[in-house]
């Protein structure tokens, strides 16, 4: 697997400026998500094509389809225990299934009639959903919202072993691009090419609160 890249400025022109959107590199077969780990976990995953070894399946694992949100979270690979950045290509159907099961990590009165209803949904789901402010390459917040998904239990285990089409170590790419993550050098900044992703099931898109429906 090799990420397809494109200049940041050209992508920024076509990305939605606001609202809840899933930005991702995707096609009919797969969707790329990102994680950042310490090198021991990352090297095992790249070598074996799945997560194991020092990686702990009993912990919730968070995946992010938006590259710039991942760069904000890991400080472009400079934060401790997040030095190795991985691009994980998942089966599209698996990513769709994850979205279908996702329950907000905070109470959403538009989706649940009562807080008890939401708490029951949280207990019954193995996927957490968070909408956070998206970020520019500098880390500044933008109006658009970015999704991250927390996996636990059986979903974590299937993610780690069954659903992965490929794992790519993109740490070198991140280090190459980090000096360009400043407005005066944006014309040189390359990012993975990302487009708006919409679930095939309109009901899932509605539950997620996606913009542009």
JSON list of C-alpha atoms in Angstrom, two decimals:
[
{"chain": "A", "resi": 1, "resn": "UNK", "atom": "CA", "xyz": [0.00, 0.00, 0.00]},
{"chain": "A", "resi": 2, "resn": "UNK", "atom": "CA", "xyz": [1.24, 3.45, -0.90]},
{"chain": "A", "resi": 3, "resn": "UNK", "atom": "CA", "xyz": [-0.63, 6.59, 0.05]},
{"chain": "A", "resi": 4, "resn": "UNK", "atom": "CA", "xyz": [-1.71, 8.86, -2.77]},
{"chain": "A", "resi": 5, "resn": "UNK", "atom": "CA", "xyz": [-0.58, 12.40, -2.00]},
{"chain": "A", "resi": 6, "resn": "UNK", "atom": "CA", "xyz": [-1.62, 15.86, -3.16]},
{"chain": "A", "resi": 7, "resn": "UNK", "atom": "CA", "xyz": [-0.73, 19.42, -2.24]},
{"chain": "A", "resi": 8, "resn": "UNK", "atom": "CA", "xyz": [-2.43, 20.83, 0.83]},
{"chain": "A", "resi": 9, "resn": "UNK", "atom": "CA", "xyz": [-3.52, 24.07, -0.81]},
{"chain": "A", "resi": 10, "resn": "UNK", "atom": "CA", "xyz": [-5.36, 22.37, -3.67]},
{"chain": "A", "resi": 11, "resn": "UNK", "atom": "CA", "xyz": [-7.13, 20.06, -1.24]},
{"chain": "A", "resi": 12, "resn": "UNK", "atom": "CA", "xyz": [-8.08, 22.89, 1.09]},
{"chain": "A", "resi": 13, "resn": "UNK", "atom": "CA", "xyz": [-9.87, 24.58, -1.79]},
{"chain": "A", "resi": 14, "resn": "UNK", "atom": "CA", "xyz": [-12.28, 21.69, -2.27]},
{"chain": "A", "resi": 15, "resn": "UNK", "atom": "CA", "xyz": [-12.74, 20.53, 1.33]},
{"chain": "A", "resi": 16, "resn": "UNK", "atom": "CA", "xyz": [-15.89, 21.71, 3.13]},
{"chain": "A", "resi": 17, "resn": "UNK", "atom": "CA", "xyz": [-15.16, 24.68, 5.36]},
{"chain": "A", "resi": 18, "resn": "UNK", "atom": "CA", "xyz": [-17.58, 23.71, 8.13]},
{"chain": "A", "resi": 19, "resn": "UNK", "atom": "CA", "xyz": [-19.91, 21.01, 9.34]},
{"chain": "A", "resi": 20, "resn": "UNK", "atom": "CA", "xyz": [-19.45, 17.35, 10.24]},
{"chain": "A", "resi": 21, "resn": "UNK", "atom": "CA", "xyz": [-17.58, 15.55, 7.47]},
{"chain": "A", "resi": 22, "resn": "UNK", "atom": "CA", "xyz": [-15.53, 12.36, 7.20]},
{"chain": "A", "resi": 23, "resn": "UNK", "atom": "CA", "xyz": [-12.43, 13.25, 5.18]},
{"chain": "A", "resi": 24, "resn": "UNK", "atom": "CA", "xyz": [-10.52, 10.15, 4.13]},
{"chain": "A", "resi": 25, "resn": "UNK", "atom": "CA", "xyz": [-8.51, 8.49, 1.42]},
{"chain": "A", "resi": 26, "resn": "UNK", "atom": "CA", "xyz": [-10.90, 5.83, 0.17]},
{"chain": "A", "resi": 27, "resn": "UNK", "atom": "CA", "xyz": [-12.13, 3.81, -2.78]},
{"chain": "A", "resi": 28, "resn": "UNK", "atom": "CA", "xyz": [-14.67, 1.04, -3.31]},
{"chain": "A", "resi": 29, "resn": "UNK", "atom": "CA", "xyz": [-12.51, -1.52, -1.50]},
{"chain": "A", "resi": 30, "resn": "UNK", "atom": "CA", "xyz": [-10.88, 0.32, 1.37]},
{"chain": "A", "resi": 31, "resn": "UNK", "atom": "CA", "xyz": [-10.60, 3.32, 3.67]},
{"chain": "A", "resi": 32, "resn": "UNK", "atom": "CA", "xyz": [-7.34, 4.59, 5.18]},
{"chain": "A", "resi": 33, "resn": "UNK", "atom": "CA", "xyz": [-7.25, 5.42, 8.90]},
{"chain": "A", "resi": 34, "resn": "UNK", "atom": "CA", "xyz": [-4.31, 6.61, 11.00]},
{"chain": "A", "resi": 35, "resn": "UNK", "atom": "CA", "xyz": [-2.81, 5.68, 14.33]},
{"chain": "A", "resi": 36, "resn": "UNK", "atom": "CA", "xyz": [0.39, 6.73, 16.09]},
{"chain": "A", "resi": 37, "resn": "UNK", "atom": "CA", "xyz": [2.27, 4.42, 18.44]},
{"chain": "A", "resi": 38, "resn": "UNK", "atom": "CA", "xyz": [5.58, 3.89, 20.11]},
{"chain": "A", "resi": 39, "resn": "UNK", "atom": "CA", "xyz": [8.05, 2.18, 17.75]},
{"chain": "A", "resi": 40, "resn": "UNK", "atom": "CA", "xyz": [7.77, -1.27, 19.34]},
{"chain": "A", "resi": 41, "resn": "UNK", "atom": "CA", "xyz": [4.04, -1.49, 18.59]},
{"chain": "A", "resi": 42, "resn": "UNK", "atom": "CA", "xyz": [4.40, 0.18, 15.21]},
{"chain": "A", "resi": 43, "resn": "UNK", "atom": "CA", "xyz": [7.22, -2.05, 13.97]},
{"chain": "A", "resi": 44, "resn": "UNK", "atom": "CA", "xyz": [5.36, -5.21, 14.94]},
{"chain": "A", "resi": 45, "resn": "UNK", "atom": "CA", "xyz": [2.25, -4.06, 13.05]},
{"chain": "A", "resi": 46, "resn": "UNK", "atom": "CA", "xyz": [4.18, -3.16, 9.89]},
{"chain": "A", "resi": 47, "resn": "UNK", "atom": "CA", "xyz": [6.20, -6.39, 9.93]},
{"chain": "A", "resi": 48, "resn": "UNK", "atom": "CA", "xyz": [3.25, -8.73, 10.52]},
{"chain": "A", "resi": 49, "resn": "UNK", "atom": "CA", "xyz": [0.40, -6.84, 8.85]},
{"chain": "A", "resi": 50, "resn": "UNK", "atom": "CA", "xyz": [-1.73, -6.89, 11.98]},
{"chain": "A", "resi": 51, "resn": "UNK", "atom": "CA", "xyz": [-1.62, -5.56, 15.55]},
{"chain": "A", "resi": 52, "resn": "UNK", "atom": "CA", "xyz": [-0.15, -7.79, 18.21]},
{"chain": "A", "resi": 53, "resn": "UNK", "atom": "CA", "xyz": [2.99, -8.27, 20.29]},
{"chain": "A", "resi": 54, "resn": "UNK", "atom": "CA", "xyz": [3.22, -5.36, 22.75]},
{"chain": "A", "resi": 55, "resn": "UNK", "atom": "CA", "xyz": [-0.12, -3.95, 21.53]},
{"chain": "A", "resi": 56, "resn": "UNK", "atom": "CA", "xyz": [-2.87, -4.52, 24.11]},
{"chain": "A", "resi": 57, "resn": "UNK", "atom": "CA", "xyz": [-6.24, -5.59, 22.65]},
{"chain": "A", "resi": 58, "resn": "UNK", "atom": "CA", "xyz": [-8.08, -5.04, 25.93]},
{"chain": "A", "resi": 59, "resn": "UNK", "atom": "CA", "xyz": [-7.56, -1.27, 25.67]},
{"chain": "A", "resi": 60, "resn": "UNK", "atom": "CA", "xyz": [-9.77, 0.98, 23.57]},
{"chain": "A", "resi": 61, "resn": "UNK", "atom": "CA", "xyz": [-8.00, 1.92, 20.34]},
{"chain": "A", "resi": 62, "resn": "UNK", "atom": "CA", "xyz": [-8.82, 5.13, 18.46]},
{"chain": "A", "resi": 63, "resn": "UNK", "atom": "CA", "xyz": [-8.71, 5.41, 14.67]},
{"chain": "A", "resi": 64, "resn": "UNK", "atom": "CA", "xyz": [-8.77, 8.62, 12.68]},
{"chain": "A", "resi": 65, "resn": "UNK", "atom": "CA", "xyz": [-9.44, 8.81, 8.92]},
{"chain": "A", "resi": 66, "resn": "UNK", "atom": "CA", "xyz": [-8.38, 12.47, 8.78]},
{"chain": "A", "resi": 67, "resn": "UNK", "atom": "CA", "xyz": [-4.60, 12.88, 8.41]},
{"chain": "A", "resi": 68, "resn": "UNK", "atom": "CA", "xyz": [-4.40, 16.44, 9.75]},
{"chain": "A", "resi": 69, "resn": "UNK", "atom": "CA", "xyz": [-6.37, 15.50, 12.86]},
{"chain": "A", "resi": 70, "resn": "UNK", "atom": "CA", "xyz": [-3.83, 12.73, 13.45]},
{"chain": "A", "resi": 71, "resn": "UNK", "atom": "CA", "xyz": [-0.99, 15.21, 12.97]},
{"chain": "A", "resi": 72, "resn": "UNK", "atom": "CA", "xyz": [-2.55, 17.49, 15.57]},
{"chain": "A", "resi": 73, "resn": "UNK", "atom": "CA", "xyz": [-2.95, 14.59, 17.98]},
{"chain": "A", "resi": 74, "resn": "UNK", "atom": "CA", "xyz": [0.60, 13.24, 17.63]},
{"chain": "A", "resi": 75, "resn": "UNK", "atom": "CA", "xyz": [2.35, 16.58, 17.05]},
{"chain": "A", "resi": 76, "resn": "UNK", "atom": "CA", "xyz": [3.53, 15.47, 13.60]},
{"chain": "A", "resi": 77, "resn": "UNK", "atom": "CA", "xyz": [5.16, 12.45, 15.23]},
{"chain": "A", "resi": 78, "resn": "UNK", "atom": "CA", "xyz": [6.94, 14.35, 17.99]},
{"chain": "A", "resi": 79, "resn": "UNK", "atom": "CA", "xyz": [4.88, 13.33, 21.04]},
{"chain": "A", "resi": 80, "resn": "UNK", "atom": "CA", "xyz": [6.10, 10.58, 23.33]},
{"chain": "A", "resi": 81, "resn": "UNK", "atom": "CA", "xyz": [4.76, 7.10, 22.46]},
{"chain": "A", "resi": 82, "resn": "UNK", "atom": "CA", "xyz": [3.30, 8.51, 19.24]},
{"chain": "A", "resi": 83, "resn": "UNK", "atom": "CA", "xyz": [6.53, 8.77, 17.26]},
{"chain": "A", "resi": 84, "resn": "UNK", "atom": "CA", "xyz": [5.61, 6.13, 14.67]},
{"chain": "A", "resi": 85, "resn": "UNK", "atom": "CA", "xyz": [2.68, 7.03, 12.41]},
{"chain": "A", "resi": 86, "resn": "UNK", "atom": "CA", "xyz": [0.82, 4.24, 10.65]},
{"chain": "A", "resi": 87, "resn": "UNK", "atom": "CA", "xyz": [-1.60, 4.38, 7.73]},
{"chain": "A", "resi": 88, "resn": "UNK", "atom": "CA", "xyz": [-3.96, 1.42, 8.04]},
{"chain": "A", "resi": 89, "resn": "UNK", "atom": "CA", "xyz": [-6.08, 0.47, 5.05]},
{"chain": "A", "resi": 90, "resn": "UNK", "atom": "CA", "xyz": [-9.33, -1.15, 6.21]},
{"chain": "A", "resi": 91, "resn": "UNK", "atom": "CA", "xyz": [-11.90, -3.04, 4.23]},
{"chain": "A", "resi": 92, "resn": "UNK", "atom": "CA", "xyz": [-14.56, -0.50, 3.29]},
{"chain": "A", "resi": 93, "resn": "UNK", "atom": "CA", "xyz": [-17.33, -2.79, 4.51]},
{"chain": "A", "resi": 94, "resn": "UNK", "atom": "CA", "xyz": [-15.60, -3.03, 7.88]},
{"chain": "A", "resi": 95, "resn": "UNK", "atom": "CA", "xyz": [-15.34, 0.76, 8.15]},
{"chain": "A", "resi": 96, "resn": "UNK", "atom": "CA", "xyz": [-19.02, 1.03, 7.23]},
{"chain": "A", "resi": 97, "resn": "UNK", "atom": "CA", "xyz": [-19.85, -1.50, 9.98]},
{"chain": "A", "resi": 98, "resn": "UNK", "atom": "CA", "xyz": [-17.83, 0.49, 12.51]},
{"chain": "A", "resi": 99, "resn": "UNK", "atom": "CA", "xyz": [-19.73, 3.66, 11.62]},
{"chain": "A", "resi": 100, "resn": "UNK", "atom": "CA", "xyz": [-23.06, 1.84, 11.86]},
{"chain": "A", "resi": 101, "resn": "UNK", "atom": "CA", "xyz": [-22.32, 0.75, 15.43]},
{"chain": "A", "resi": 102, "resn": "UNK", "atom": "CA", "xyz": [-20.84, 4.05, 16.63]},
{"chain": "A", "resi": 103, "resn": "UNK", "atom": "CA", "xyz": [-22.39, 5.68, 19.70]},
{"chain": "A", "resi": 104, "resn": "UNK", "atom": "CA", "xyz": [-21.46, 9.25, 20.73]},
{"chain": "A", "resi": 105, "resn": "UNK", "atom": "CA", "xyz": [-19.11, 9.45, 23.70]},
{"chain": "A", "resi": 106, "resn": "UNK", "atom": "CA", "xyz": [-21.25, 12.29, 25.11]},
{"chain": "A", "resi": 107, "resn": "UNK", "atom": "CA", "xyz": [-25.03, 12.58, 25.35]},
{"chain": "A", "resi": 108, "resn": "UNK", "atom": "CA", "xyz": [-26.70, 13.77, 22.14]},
{"chain": "A", "resi": 109, "resn": "UNK", "atom": "CA", "xyz": [-30.27, 14.92, 22.73]},
{"chain": "A", "resi": 110, "resn": "UNK", "atom": "CA", "xyz": [-30.99, 14.95, 19.01]},
{"chain": "A", "resi": 111, "resn": "UNK", "atom": "CA", "xyz": [-30.34, 11.22, 18.78]},
{"chain": "A", "resi": 112, "resn": "UNK", "atom": "CA", "xyz": [-31.50, 9.92, 22.18]},
{"chain": "A", "resi": 113, "resn": "UNK", "atom": "CA", "xyz": [-34.73, 10.78, 23.94]},
{"chain": "A", "resi": 114, "resn": "UNK", "atom": "CA", "xyz": [-33.20, 10.44, 27.40]},
{"chain": "A", "resi": 115, "resn": "UNK", "atom": "CA", "xyz": [-29.79, 10.19, 28.98]},
{"chain": "A", "resi": 116, "resn": "UNK", "atom": "CA", "xyz": [-30.70, 6.67, 30.10]},
{"chain": "A", "resi": 117, "resn": "UNK", "atom": "CA", "xyz": [-31.34, 5.68, 26.50]},
{"chain": "A", "resi": 118, "resn": "UNK", "atom": "CA", "xyz": [-27.90, 6.96, 25.54]},
{"chain": "A", "resi": 119, "resn": "UNK", "atom": "CA", "xyz": [-26.22, 5.20, 28.46]},
{"chain": "A", "resi": 120, "resn": "UNK", "atom": "CA", "xyz": [-27.84, 1.95, 27.42]},
{"chain": "A", "resi": 121, "resn": "UNK", "atom": "CA", "xyz": [-26.58, 2.41, 23.86]},
{"chain": "A", "resi": 122, "resn": "UNK", "atom": "CA", "xyz": [-23.06, 3.08, 25.15]},
{"chain": "A", "resi": 123, "resn": "UNK", "atom": "CA", "xyz": [-23.06, -0.14, 27.16]},
{"chain": "A", "resi": 124, "resn": "UNK", "atom": "CA", "xyz": [-24.30, -2.15, 24.20]},
{"chain": "A", "resi": 125, "resn": "UNK", "atom": "CA", "xyz": [-21.86, -0.79, 21.61]},
{"chain": "A", "resi": 126, "resn": "UNK", "atom": "CA", "xyz": [-18.18, -1.51, 21.04]},
{"chain": "A", "resi": 127, "resn": "UNK", "atom": "CA", "xyz": [-17.60, 1.73, 19.08]},
{"chain": "A", "resi": 128, "resn": "UNK", "atom": "CA", "xyz": [-17.34, 5.27, 20.46]},
{"chain": "A", "resi": 129, "resn": "UNK", "atom": "CA", "xyz": [-17.83, 8.30, 18.26]},
{"chain": "A", "resi": 130, "resn": "UNK", "atom": "CA", "xyz": [-16.34, 11.74, 18.78]},
{"chain": "A", "resi": 131, "resn": "UNK", "atom": "CA", "xyz": [-16.67, 14.85, 16.62]},
{"chain": "A", "resi": 132, "resn": "UNK", "atom": "CA", "xyz": [-13.81, 17.23, 17.31]},
{"chain": "A", "resi": 133, "resn": "UNK", "atom": "CA", "xyz": [-12.70, 20.48, 15.71]},
{"chain": "A", "resi": 134, "resn": "UNK", "atom": "CA", "xyz": [-10.57, 19.74, 12.68]},
{"chain": "A", "resi": 135, "resn": "UNK", "atom": "CA", "xyz": [-7.19, 21.43, 12.52]},
{"chain": "A", "resi": 136, "resn": "UNK", "atom": "CA", "xyz": [-4.97, 23.21, 10.05]},
{"chain": "A", "resi": 137, "resn": "UNK", "atom": "CA", "xyz": [-1.39, 22.00, 9.53]},
{"chain": "A", "resi": 138, "resn": "UNK", "atom": "CA", "xyz": [-0.24, 24.39, 12.29]},
{"chain": "A", "resi": 139, "resn": "UNK", "atom": "CA", "xyz": [-2.67, 22.82, 14.75]},
{"chain": "A", "resi": 140, "resn": "UNK", "atom": "CA", "xyz": [-5.09, 25.74, 14.73]},
{"chain": "A", "resi": 141, "resn": "UNK", "atom": "CA", "xyz": [-8.77, 24.81, 15.00]},
{"chain": "A", "resi": 142, "resn": "UNK", "atom": "CA", "xyz": [-11.02, 25.20, 11.96]},
{"chain": "A", "resi": 143, "resn": "UNK", "atom": "CA", "xyz": [-14.81, 25.27, 11.73]},
{"chain": "A", "resi": 144, "resn": "UNK", "atom": "CA", "xyz": [-15.09, 21.84, 10.11]},
{"chain": "A", "resi": 145, "resn": "UNK", "atom": "CA", "xyz": [-15.52, 18.86, 12.43]},
{"chain": "A", "resi": 146, "resn": "UNK", "atom": "CA", "xyz": [-13.40, 15.70, 12.21]},
{"chain": "A", "resi": 147, "resn": "UNK", "atom": "CA", "xyz": [-14.40, 12.21, 13.32]},
{"chain": "A", "resi": 148, "resn": "UNK", "atom": "CA", "xyz": [-12.50, 9.79, 15.50]},
{"chain": "A", "resi": 149, "resn": "UNK", "atom": "CA", "xyz": [-13.69, 6.33, 16.44]},
{"chain": "A", "resi": 150, "resn": "UNK", "atom": "CA", "xyz": [-12.84, 4.37, 19.57]},
{"chain": "A", "resi": 151, "resn": "UNK", "atom": "CA", "xyz": [-12.94, 0.59, 19.27]},
{"chain": "A", "resi": 152, "resn": "UNK", "atom": "CA", "xyz": [-13.17, -1.93, 22.08]},
{"chain": "A", "resi": 153, "resn": "UNK", "atom": "CA", "xyz": [-13.90, -5.59, 22.70]},
{"chain": "A", "resi": 154, "resn": "UNK", "atom": "CA", "xyz": [-14.75, -7.75, 19.70]},
{"chain": "A", "resi": 155, "resn": "UNK", "atom": "CA", "xyz": [-14.53, -4.79, 17.32]},
{"chain": "A", "resi": 156, "resn": "UNK", "atom": "CA", "xyz": [-10.97, -4.08, 18.44]},
{"chain": "A", "resi": 157, "resn": "UNK", "atom": "CA", "xyz": [-9.98, -7.69, 17.87]},
{"chain": "A", "resi": 158, "resn": "UNK", "atom": "CA", "xyz": [-11.55, -7.82, 14.41]},
{"chain": "A", "resi": 159, "resn": "UNK", "atom": "CA", "xyz": [-9.92, -4.52, 13.50]},
{"chain": "A", "resi": 160, "resn": "UNK", "atom": "CA", "xyz": [-6.52, -5.80, 14.59]},
{"chain": "A", "resi": 161, "resn": "UNK", "atom": "CA", "xyz": [-6.64, -9.14, 12.78]},
{"chain": "A", "resi": 162, "resn": "UNK", "atom": "CA", "xyz": [-9.45, -9.51, 10.24]},
{"chain": "A", "resi": 163, "resn": "UNK", "atom": "CA", "xyz": [-10.22, -6.19, 8.61]},
{"chain": "A", "resi": 164, "resn": "UNK", "atom": "CA", "xyz": [-6.80, -4.83, 7.66]},
{"chain": "A", "resi": 165, "resn": "UNK", "atom": "CA", "xyz": [-5.86, -4.75, 3.98]},
{"chain": "A", "resi": 166, "resn": "UNK", "atom": "CA", "xyz": [-2.44, -3.21, 4.60]},
{"chain": "A", "resi": 167, "resn": "UNK", "atom": "CA", "xyz": [-0.34, -1.23, 7.08]},
{"chain": "A", "resi": 168, "resn": "UNK", "atom": "CA", "xyz": [2.14, 1.39, 5.94]},
{"chain": "A", "resi": 169, "resn": "UNK", "atom": "CA", "xyz": [4.74, 3.16, 8.07]},
{"chain": "A", "resi": 170, "resn": "UNK", "atom": "CA", "xyz": [4.38, 6.81, 7.04]},
{"chain": "A", "resi": 171, "resn": "UNK", "atom": "CA", "xyz": [6.68, 8.23, 9.72]},
{"chain": "A", "resi": 172, "resn": "UNK", "atom": "CA", "xyz": [9.34, 9.28, 7.21]},
{"chain": "A", "resi": 173, "resn": "UNK", "atom": "CA", "xyz": [6.71, 11.06, 5.13]},
{"chain": "A", "resi": 174, "resn": "UNK", "atom": "CA", "xyz": [5.46, 12.86, 8.24]},
{"chain": "A", "resi": 175, "resn": "UNK", "atom": "CA", "xyz": [8.98, 14.01, 9.11]},
{"chain": "A", "resi": 176, "resn": "UNK", "atom": "CA", "xyz": [9.57, 15.22, 5.57]},
{"chain": "A", "resi": 177, "resn": "UNK", "atom": "CA", "xyz": [6.40, 17.27, 5.55]},
{"chain": "A", "resi": 178, "resn": "UNK", "atom": "CA", "xyz": [6.57, 18.64, 9.09]},
{"chain": "A", "resi": 179, "resn": "UNK", "atom": "CA", "xyz": [8.81, 21.63, 8.14]},
{"chain": "A", "resi": 180, "resn": "UNK", "atom": "CA", "xyz": [6.20, 22.69, 5.58]},
{"chain": "A", "resi": 181, "resn": "UNK", "atom": "CA", "xyz": [3.35, 22.77, 8.11]},
{"chain": "A", "resi": 182, "resn": "UNK", "atom": "CA", "xyz": [3.51, 26.54, 8.40]},
{"chain": "A", "resi": 183, "resn": "UNK", "atom": "CA", "xyz": [1.62, 29.11, 6.27]},
{"chain": "A", "resi": 184, "resn": "UNK", "atom": "CA", "xyz": [4.74, 30.49, 4.61]},
{"chain": "A", "resi": 185, "resn": "UNK", "atom": "CA", "xyz": [5.53, 26.98, 3.24]},
{"chain": "A", "resi": 186, "resn": "UNK", "atom": "CA", "xyz": [2.06, 25.63, 2.52]},
{"chain": "A", "resi": 187, "resn": "UNK", "atom": "CA", "xyz": [2.76, 25.61, -1.21]},
{"chain": "A", "resi": 188, "resn": "UNK", "atom": "CA", "xyz": [5.28, 22.80, -0.57]},
{"chain": "A", "resi": 189, "resn": "UNK", "atom": "CA", "xyz": [3.16, 20.79, 1.86]},
{"chain": "A", "resi": 190, "resn": "UNK", "atom": "CA", "xyz": [1.98, 17.39, 0.63]},
{"chain": "A", "resi": 191, "resn": "UNK", "atom": "CA", "xyz": [-0.75, 15.42, 2.38]},
{"chain": "A", "resi": 192, "resn": "UNK", "atom": "CA", "xyz": [-2.54, 12.15, 1.67]},
{"chain": "A", "resi": 193, "resn": "UNK", "atom": "CA", "xyz": [-5.30, 12.92, -0.82]},
{"chain": "A", "resi": 194, "resn": "UNK", "atom": "CA", "xyz": [-8.62, 12.98, 1.02]},
{"chain": "A", "resi": 195, "resn": "UNK", "atom": "CA", "xyz": [-12.19, 13.31, -0.16]},
{"chain": "A", "resi": 196, "resn": "UNK", "atom": "CA", "xyz": [-15.49, 13.44, 1.69]},
{"chain": "A", "resi": 197, "resn": "UNK", "atom": "CA", "xyz": [-16.62, 9.93, 2.59]},
{"chain": "A", "resi": 198, "resn": "UNK", "atom": "CA", "xyz": [-20.32, 9.12, 2.99]},
{"chain": "A", "resi": 199, "resn": "UNK", "atom": "CA", "xyz": [-21.65, 5.79, 4.22]},
{"chain": "A", "resi": 200, "resn": "UNK", "atom": "CA", "xyz": [-23.64, 3.83, 1.66]},
{"chain": "A", "resi": 201, "resn": "UNK", "atom": "CA", "xyz": [-26.54, 3.57, 4.11]},
{"chain": "A", "resi": 202, "resn": "UNK", "atom": "CA", "xyz": [-28.30, 6.96, 4.38]},
{"chain": "A", "resi": 203, "resn": "UNK", "atom": "CA", "xyz": [-29.61, 6.02, 7.82]},
{"chain": "A", "resi": 204, "resn": "UNK", "atom": "CA", "xyz": [-26.04, 5.72, 9.13]},
{"chain": "A", "resi": 205, "resn": "UNK", "atom": "CA", "xyz": [-25.15, 9.12, 7.68]},
{"chain": "A", "resi": 206, "resn": "UNK", "atom": "CA", "xyz": [-28.19, 10.59, 9.41]},
{"chain": "A", "resi": 207, "resn": "UNK", "atom": "CA", "xyz": [-27.32, 9.03, 12.76]},
{"chain": "A", "resi": 208, "resn": "UNK", "atom": "CA", "xyz": [-23.79, 10.38, 12.52]},
{"chain": "A", "resi": 209, "resn": "UNK", "atom": "CA", "xyz": [-25.14, 13.85, 11.83]},
{"chain": "A", "resi": 210, "resn": "UNK", "atom": "CA", "xyz": [-23.11, 14.25, 8.65]},
{"chain": "A", "resi": 211, "resn": "UNK", "atom": "CA", "xyz": [-23.42, 17.55, 6.85]},
{"chain": "A", "resi": 212, "resn": "UNK", "atom": "CA", "xyz": [-24.53, 17.78, 3.24]},
{"chain": "A", "resi": 213, "resn": "UNK", "atom": "CA", "xyz": [-27.12, 15.03, 3.35]}
]
